[in-house]
PDB file of C-alpha atoms in Angstrom:
ATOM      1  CA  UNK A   1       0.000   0.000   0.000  1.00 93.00           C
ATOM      2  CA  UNK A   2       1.344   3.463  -1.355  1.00 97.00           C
ATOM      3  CA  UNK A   3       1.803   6.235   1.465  1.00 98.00           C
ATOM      4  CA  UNK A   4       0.933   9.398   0.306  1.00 98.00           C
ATOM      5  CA  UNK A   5       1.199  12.671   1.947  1.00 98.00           C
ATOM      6  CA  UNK A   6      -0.927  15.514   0.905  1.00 98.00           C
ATOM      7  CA  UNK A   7       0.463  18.416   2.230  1.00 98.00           C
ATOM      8  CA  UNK A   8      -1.361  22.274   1.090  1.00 98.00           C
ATOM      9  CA  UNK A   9      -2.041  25.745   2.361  1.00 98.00           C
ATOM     10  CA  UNK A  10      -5.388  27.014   1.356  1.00 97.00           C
ATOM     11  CA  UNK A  11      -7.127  30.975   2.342  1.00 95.00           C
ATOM     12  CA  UNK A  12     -10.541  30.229   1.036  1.00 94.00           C
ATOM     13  CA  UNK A  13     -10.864  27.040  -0.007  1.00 95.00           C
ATOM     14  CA  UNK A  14      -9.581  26.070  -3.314  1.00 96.00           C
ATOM     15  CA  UNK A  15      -6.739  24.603  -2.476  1.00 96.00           C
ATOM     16  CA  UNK A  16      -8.377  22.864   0.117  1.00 97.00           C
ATOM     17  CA  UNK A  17     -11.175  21.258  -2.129  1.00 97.00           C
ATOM     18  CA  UNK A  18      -8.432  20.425  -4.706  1.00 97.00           C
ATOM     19  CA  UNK A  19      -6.543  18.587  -1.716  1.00 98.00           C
ATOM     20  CA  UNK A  20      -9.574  16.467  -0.473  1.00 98.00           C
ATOM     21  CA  UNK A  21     -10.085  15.399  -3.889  1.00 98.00           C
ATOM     22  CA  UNK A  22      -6.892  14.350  -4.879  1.00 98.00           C
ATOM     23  CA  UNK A  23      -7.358  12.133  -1.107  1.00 98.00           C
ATOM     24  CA  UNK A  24     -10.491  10.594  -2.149  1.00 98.00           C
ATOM     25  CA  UNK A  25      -9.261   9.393  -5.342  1.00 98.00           C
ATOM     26  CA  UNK A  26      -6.392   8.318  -3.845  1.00 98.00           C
ATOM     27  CA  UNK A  27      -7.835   6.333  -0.971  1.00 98.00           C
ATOM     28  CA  UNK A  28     -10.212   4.717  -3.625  1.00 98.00           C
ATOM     29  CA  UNK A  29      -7.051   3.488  -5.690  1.00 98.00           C
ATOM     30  CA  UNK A  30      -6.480   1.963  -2.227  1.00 98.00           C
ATOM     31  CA  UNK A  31      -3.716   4.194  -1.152  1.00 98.00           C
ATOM     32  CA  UNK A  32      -3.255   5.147   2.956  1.00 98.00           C
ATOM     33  CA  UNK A  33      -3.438   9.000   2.563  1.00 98.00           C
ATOM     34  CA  UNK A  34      -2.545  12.044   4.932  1.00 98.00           C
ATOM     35  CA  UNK A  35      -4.215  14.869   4.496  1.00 98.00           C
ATOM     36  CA  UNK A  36      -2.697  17.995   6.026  1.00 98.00           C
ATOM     37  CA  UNK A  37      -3.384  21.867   6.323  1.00 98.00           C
ATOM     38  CA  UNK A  38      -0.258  23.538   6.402  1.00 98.00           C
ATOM     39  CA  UNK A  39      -0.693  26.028   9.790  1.00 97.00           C
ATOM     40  CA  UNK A  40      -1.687  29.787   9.607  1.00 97.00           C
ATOM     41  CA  UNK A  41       0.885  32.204   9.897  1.00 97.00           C
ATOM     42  CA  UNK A  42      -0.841  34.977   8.924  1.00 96.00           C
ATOM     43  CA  UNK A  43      -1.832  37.112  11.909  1.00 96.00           C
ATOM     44  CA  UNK A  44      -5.462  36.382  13.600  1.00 95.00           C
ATOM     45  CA  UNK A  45      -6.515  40.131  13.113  1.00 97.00           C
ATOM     46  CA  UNK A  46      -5.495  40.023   9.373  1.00 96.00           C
ATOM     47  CA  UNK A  47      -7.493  36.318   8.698  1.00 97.00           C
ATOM     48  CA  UNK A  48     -10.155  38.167  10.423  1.00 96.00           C
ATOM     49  CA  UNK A  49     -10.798  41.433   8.525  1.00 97.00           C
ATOM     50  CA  UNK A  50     -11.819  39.179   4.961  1.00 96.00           C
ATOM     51  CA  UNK A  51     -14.473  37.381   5.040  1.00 96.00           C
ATOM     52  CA  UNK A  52     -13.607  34.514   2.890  1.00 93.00           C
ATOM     53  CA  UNK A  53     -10.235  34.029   4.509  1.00 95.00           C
ATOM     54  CA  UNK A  54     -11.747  34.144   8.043  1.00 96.00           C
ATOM     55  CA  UNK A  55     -14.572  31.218   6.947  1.00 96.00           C
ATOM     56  CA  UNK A  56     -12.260  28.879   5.555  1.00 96.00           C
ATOM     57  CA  UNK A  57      -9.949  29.197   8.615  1.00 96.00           C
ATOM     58  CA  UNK A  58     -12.968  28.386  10.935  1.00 96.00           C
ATOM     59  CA  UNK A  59     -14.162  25.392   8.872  1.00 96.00           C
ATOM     60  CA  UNK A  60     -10.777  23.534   8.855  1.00 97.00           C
ATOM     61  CA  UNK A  61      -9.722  24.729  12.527  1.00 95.00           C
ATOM     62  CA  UNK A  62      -9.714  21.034  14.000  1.00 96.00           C
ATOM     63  CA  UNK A  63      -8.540  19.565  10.732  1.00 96.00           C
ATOM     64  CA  UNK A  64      -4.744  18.094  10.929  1.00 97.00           C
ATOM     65  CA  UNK A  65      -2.179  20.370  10.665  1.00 98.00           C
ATOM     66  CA  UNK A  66       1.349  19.453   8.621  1.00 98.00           C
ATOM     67  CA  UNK A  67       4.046  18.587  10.367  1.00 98.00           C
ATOM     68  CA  UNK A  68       7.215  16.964   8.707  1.00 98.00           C
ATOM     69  CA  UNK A  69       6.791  13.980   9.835  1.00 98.00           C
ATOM     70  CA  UNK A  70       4.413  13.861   7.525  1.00 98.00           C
ATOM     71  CA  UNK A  71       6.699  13.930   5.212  1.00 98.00           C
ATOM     72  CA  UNK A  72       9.046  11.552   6.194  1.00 98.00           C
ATOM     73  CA  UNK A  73       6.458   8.591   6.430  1.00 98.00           C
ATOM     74  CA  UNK A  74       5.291   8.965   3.189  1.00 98.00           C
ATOM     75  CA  UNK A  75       6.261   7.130  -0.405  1.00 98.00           C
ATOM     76  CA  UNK A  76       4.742  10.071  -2.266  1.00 98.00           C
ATOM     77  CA  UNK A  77       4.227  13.685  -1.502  1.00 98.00           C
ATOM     78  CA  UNK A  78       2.093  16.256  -3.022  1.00 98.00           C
ATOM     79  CA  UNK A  79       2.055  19.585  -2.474  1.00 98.00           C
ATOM     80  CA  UNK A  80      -0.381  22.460  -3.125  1.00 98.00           C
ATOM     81  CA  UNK A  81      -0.428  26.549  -2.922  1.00 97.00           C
ATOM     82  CA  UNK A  82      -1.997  29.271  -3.885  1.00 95.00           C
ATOM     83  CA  UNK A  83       0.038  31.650  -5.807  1.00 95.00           C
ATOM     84  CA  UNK A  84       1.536  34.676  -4.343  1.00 94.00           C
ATOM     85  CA  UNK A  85       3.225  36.513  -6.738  1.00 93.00           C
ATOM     86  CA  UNK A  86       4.321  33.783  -8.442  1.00 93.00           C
ATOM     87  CA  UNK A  87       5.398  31.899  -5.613  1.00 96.00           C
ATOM     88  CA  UNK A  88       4.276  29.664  -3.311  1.00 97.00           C
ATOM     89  CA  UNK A  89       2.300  31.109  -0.206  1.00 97.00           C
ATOM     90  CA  UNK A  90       4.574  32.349   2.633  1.00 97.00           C
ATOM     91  CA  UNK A  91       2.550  29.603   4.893  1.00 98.00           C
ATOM     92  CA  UNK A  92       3.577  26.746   2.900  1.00 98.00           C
ATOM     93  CA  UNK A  93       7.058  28.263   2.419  1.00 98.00           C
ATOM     94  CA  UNK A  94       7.136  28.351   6.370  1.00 98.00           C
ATOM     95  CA  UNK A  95       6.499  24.909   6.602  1.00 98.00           C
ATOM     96  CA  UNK A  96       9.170  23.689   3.621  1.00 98.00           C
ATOM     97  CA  UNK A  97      11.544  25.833   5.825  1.00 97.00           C
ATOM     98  CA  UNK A  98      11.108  23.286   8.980  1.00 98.00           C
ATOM     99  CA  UNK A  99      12.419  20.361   6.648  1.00 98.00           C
ATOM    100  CA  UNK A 100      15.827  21.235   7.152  1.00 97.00           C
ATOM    101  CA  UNK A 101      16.534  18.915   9.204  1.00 97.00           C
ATOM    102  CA  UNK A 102      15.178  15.844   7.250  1.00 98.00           C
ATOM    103  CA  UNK A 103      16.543  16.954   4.478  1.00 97.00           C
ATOM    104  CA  UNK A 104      20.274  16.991   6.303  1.00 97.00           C
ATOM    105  CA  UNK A 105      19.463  13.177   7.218  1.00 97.00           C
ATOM    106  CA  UNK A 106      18.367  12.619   3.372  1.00 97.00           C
ATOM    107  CA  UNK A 107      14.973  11.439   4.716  1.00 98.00           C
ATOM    108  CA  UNK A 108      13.220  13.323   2.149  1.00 98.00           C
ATOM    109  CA  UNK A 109      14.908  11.962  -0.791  1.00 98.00           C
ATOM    110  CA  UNK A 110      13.993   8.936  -3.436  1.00 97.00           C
ATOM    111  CA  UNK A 111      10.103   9.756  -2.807  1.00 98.00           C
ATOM    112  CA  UNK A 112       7.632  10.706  -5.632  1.00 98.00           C
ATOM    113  CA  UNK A 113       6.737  14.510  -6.027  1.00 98.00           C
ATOM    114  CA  UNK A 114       4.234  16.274  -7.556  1.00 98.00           C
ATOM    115  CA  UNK A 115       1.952  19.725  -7.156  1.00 98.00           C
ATOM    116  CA  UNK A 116      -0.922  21.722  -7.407  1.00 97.00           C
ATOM    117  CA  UNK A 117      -1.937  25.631  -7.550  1.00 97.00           C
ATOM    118  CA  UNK A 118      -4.855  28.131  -7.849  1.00 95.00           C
ATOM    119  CA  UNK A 119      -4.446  31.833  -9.086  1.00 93.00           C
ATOM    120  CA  UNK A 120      -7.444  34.118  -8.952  1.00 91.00           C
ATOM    121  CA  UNK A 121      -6.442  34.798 -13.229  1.00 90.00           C
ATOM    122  CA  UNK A 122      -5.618  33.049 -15.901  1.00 87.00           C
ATOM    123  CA  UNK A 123      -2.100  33.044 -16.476  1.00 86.00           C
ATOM    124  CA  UNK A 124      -2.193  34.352 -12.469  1.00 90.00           C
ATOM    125  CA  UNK A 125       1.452  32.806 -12.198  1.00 92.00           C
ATOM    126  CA  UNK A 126       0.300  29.111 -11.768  1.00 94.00           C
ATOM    127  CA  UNK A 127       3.039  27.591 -13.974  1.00 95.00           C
ATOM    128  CA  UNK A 128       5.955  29.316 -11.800  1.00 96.00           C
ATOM    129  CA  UNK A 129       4.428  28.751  -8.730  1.00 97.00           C
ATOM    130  CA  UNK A 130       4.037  24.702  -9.411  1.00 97.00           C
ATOM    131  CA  UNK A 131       8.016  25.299 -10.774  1.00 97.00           C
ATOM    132  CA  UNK A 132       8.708  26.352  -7.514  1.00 97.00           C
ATOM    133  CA  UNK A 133       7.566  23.368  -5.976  1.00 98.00           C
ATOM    134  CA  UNK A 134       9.374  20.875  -8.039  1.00 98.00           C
ATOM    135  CA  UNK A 135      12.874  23.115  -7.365  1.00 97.00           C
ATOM    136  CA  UNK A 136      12.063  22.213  -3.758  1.00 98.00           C
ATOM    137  CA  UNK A 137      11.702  18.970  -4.609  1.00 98.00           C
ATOM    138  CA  UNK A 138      14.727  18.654  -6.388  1.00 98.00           C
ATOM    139  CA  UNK A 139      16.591  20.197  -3.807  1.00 97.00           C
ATOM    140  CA  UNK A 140      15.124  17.140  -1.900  1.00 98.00           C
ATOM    141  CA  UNK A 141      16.255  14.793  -4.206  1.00 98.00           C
ATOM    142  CA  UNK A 142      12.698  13.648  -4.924  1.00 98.00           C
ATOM    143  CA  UNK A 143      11.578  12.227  -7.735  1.00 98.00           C
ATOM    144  CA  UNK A 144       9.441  14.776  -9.742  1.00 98.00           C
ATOM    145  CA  UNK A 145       6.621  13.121 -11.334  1.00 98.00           C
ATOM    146  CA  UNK A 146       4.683  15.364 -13.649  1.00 97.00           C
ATOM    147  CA  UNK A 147       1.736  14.950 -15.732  1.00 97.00           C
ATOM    148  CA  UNK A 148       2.877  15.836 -18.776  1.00 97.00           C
ATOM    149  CA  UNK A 149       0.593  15.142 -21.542  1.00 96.00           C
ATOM    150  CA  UNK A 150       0.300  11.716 -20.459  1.00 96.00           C
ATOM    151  CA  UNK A 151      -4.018  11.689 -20.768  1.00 95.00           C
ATOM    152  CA  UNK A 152      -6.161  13.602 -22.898  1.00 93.00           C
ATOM    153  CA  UNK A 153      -7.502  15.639 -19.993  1.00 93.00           C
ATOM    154  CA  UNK A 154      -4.048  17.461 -19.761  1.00 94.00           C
ATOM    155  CA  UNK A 155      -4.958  19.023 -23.574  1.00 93.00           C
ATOM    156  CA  UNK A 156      -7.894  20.475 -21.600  1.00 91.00           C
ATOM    157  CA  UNK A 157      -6.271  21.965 -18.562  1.00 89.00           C
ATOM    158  CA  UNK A 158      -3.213  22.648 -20.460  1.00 88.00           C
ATOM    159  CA  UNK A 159      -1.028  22.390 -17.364  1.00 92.00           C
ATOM    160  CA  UNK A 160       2.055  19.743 -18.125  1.00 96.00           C
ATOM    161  CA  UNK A 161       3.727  20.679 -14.815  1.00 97.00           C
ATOM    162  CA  UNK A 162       0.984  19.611 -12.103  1.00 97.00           C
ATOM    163  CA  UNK A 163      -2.750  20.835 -12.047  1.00 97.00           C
ATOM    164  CA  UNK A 164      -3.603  24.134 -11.784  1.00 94.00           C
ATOM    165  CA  UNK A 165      -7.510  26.110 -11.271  1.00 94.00           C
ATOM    166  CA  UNK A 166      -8.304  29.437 -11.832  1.00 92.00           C
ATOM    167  CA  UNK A 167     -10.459  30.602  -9.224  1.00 89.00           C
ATOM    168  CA  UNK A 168     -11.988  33.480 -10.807  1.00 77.00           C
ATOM    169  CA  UNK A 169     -13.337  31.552 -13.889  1.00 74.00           C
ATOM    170  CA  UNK A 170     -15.718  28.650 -12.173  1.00 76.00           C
ATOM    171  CA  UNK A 171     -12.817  26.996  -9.907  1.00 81.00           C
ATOM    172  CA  UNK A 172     -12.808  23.305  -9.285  1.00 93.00           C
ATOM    173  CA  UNK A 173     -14.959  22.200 -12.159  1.00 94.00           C
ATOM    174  CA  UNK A 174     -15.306  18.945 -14.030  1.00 94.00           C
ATOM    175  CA  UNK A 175     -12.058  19.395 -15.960  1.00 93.00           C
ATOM    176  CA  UNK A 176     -10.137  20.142 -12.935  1.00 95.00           C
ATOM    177  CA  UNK A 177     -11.156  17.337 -10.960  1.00 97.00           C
ATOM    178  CA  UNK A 178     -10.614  14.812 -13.935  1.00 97.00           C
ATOM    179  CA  UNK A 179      -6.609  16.506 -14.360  1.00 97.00           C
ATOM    180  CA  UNK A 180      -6.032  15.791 -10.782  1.00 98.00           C
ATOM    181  CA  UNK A 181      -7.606  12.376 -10.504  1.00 98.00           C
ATOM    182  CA  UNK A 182      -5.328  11.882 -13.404  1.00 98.00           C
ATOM    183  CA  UNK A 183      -2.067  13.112 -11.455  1.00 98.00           C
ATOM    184  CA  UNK A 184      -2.875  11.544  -8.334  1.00 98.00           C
ATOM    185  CA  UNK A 185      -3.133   8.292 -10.241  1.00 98.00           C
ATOM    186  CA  UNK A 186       0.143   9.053 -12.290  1.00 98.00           C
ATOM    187  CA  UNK A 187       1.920   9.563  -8.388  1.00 98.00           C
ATOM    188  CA  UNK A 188       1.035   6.380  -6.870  1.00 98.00           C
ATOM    189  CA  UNK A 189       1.346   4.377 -10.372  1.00 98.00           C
ATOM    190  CA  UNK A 190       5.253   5.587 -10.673  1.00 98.00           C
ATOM    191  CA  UNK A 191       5.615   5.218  -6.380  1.00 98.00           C
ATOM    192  CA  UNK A 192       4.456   1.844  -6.761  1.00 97.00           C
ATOM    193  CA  UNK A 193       6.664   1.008  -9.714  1.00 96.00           C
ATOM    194  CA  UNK A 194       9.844   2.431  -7.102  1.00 93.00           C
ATOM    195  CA  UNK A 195       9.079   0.517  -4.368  1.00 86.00           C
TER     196      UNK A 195
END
């Protein structure tokens, strides 16, 4: 049985939604799955004052929180942000920054990598934030397993480098939930093949 470790920050929900599927699917392909909130950072005061922000943080609030141990019992990791910029969010930077010291004992090597973004625009920096993630991962010495255009459904998200939704035109729809039952099946084929 595959161990895989699904590991995402989320500020109103996308992310979040995008993680639970890619669990479900996985645990239906018979996989033992972890699925973890990275922690808030932000302050409380600053969650607070929007809405949408302050909603989602109430509804996951006694959800599991990431920790990297997480990490290190898994075969397969993936990893989701919004974007920021281009970037990953600064709470799921936070949280790569506590792996130092697996990293130093190479405990996050030889696993299977792979991520996922939202961006309120298309073309919102979704490509360079999942890049991002998979220079992490290299720095890990993970294995980086993309999607490619391994399945027809990648010609209709167009995103060869993980799965990516864009929350300002419909968010998790159909075709997004078909590209990342697609690359949560592609992680845990390749994991199995490795172990």
């Amino acid at each position: 049985m595959t161990k895989l470790s699904i590991i995402y920050y989320s500020s109103y929900g996308t992310a979040h939604e995008m993680a639970s599927r890619l669990a479900s699917t996985a645990e239906s392909q018979g996989a033992e799955v972890r699925l973890r909130r990275v922690r808030e950072t932000a302050p409380d005061e600053v969650v607070q004052a929007v809405d949408g922000w302050a909603a989602h943080a109430a509804s996951v609030a006694d959800q599991p929180v990431a920790e990297p141990a997480d990490l290190a019992w898994a075969d397969a990791v993936i990893m989701g942000s919004g974007t920021r910029y281009g970037h990953v969010t600064s709470q799921l930077q936070a949280f790569i920054d506590t792996l130092g010291p697996l990293w130093q004992e190479g405990r996050l090597a030889d696993k299977v990598y792979a991520a996922f973004t939202s961006s309120q625009t298309l073309h919102g920096g979704q490509e360079s934030t999942i890049l991002a993630m998979l220079t992490t991962f290299c720095h890990f010495g993970g294995i980086i397993v993309p999607p490619g255009y391994t399945d027809q459904t990648k010609f209709n998200d167009g995103n060869p480098y993980g799965v990516g939704v864009v929350t300002g035109a419909g968010g998790v729809d159909d075709t997004a939930n078909t590209a990342l039952d697609h690359l949560v099946t592609r992680v845990l084929t390749i994991a199995q093949r490795l172990s």
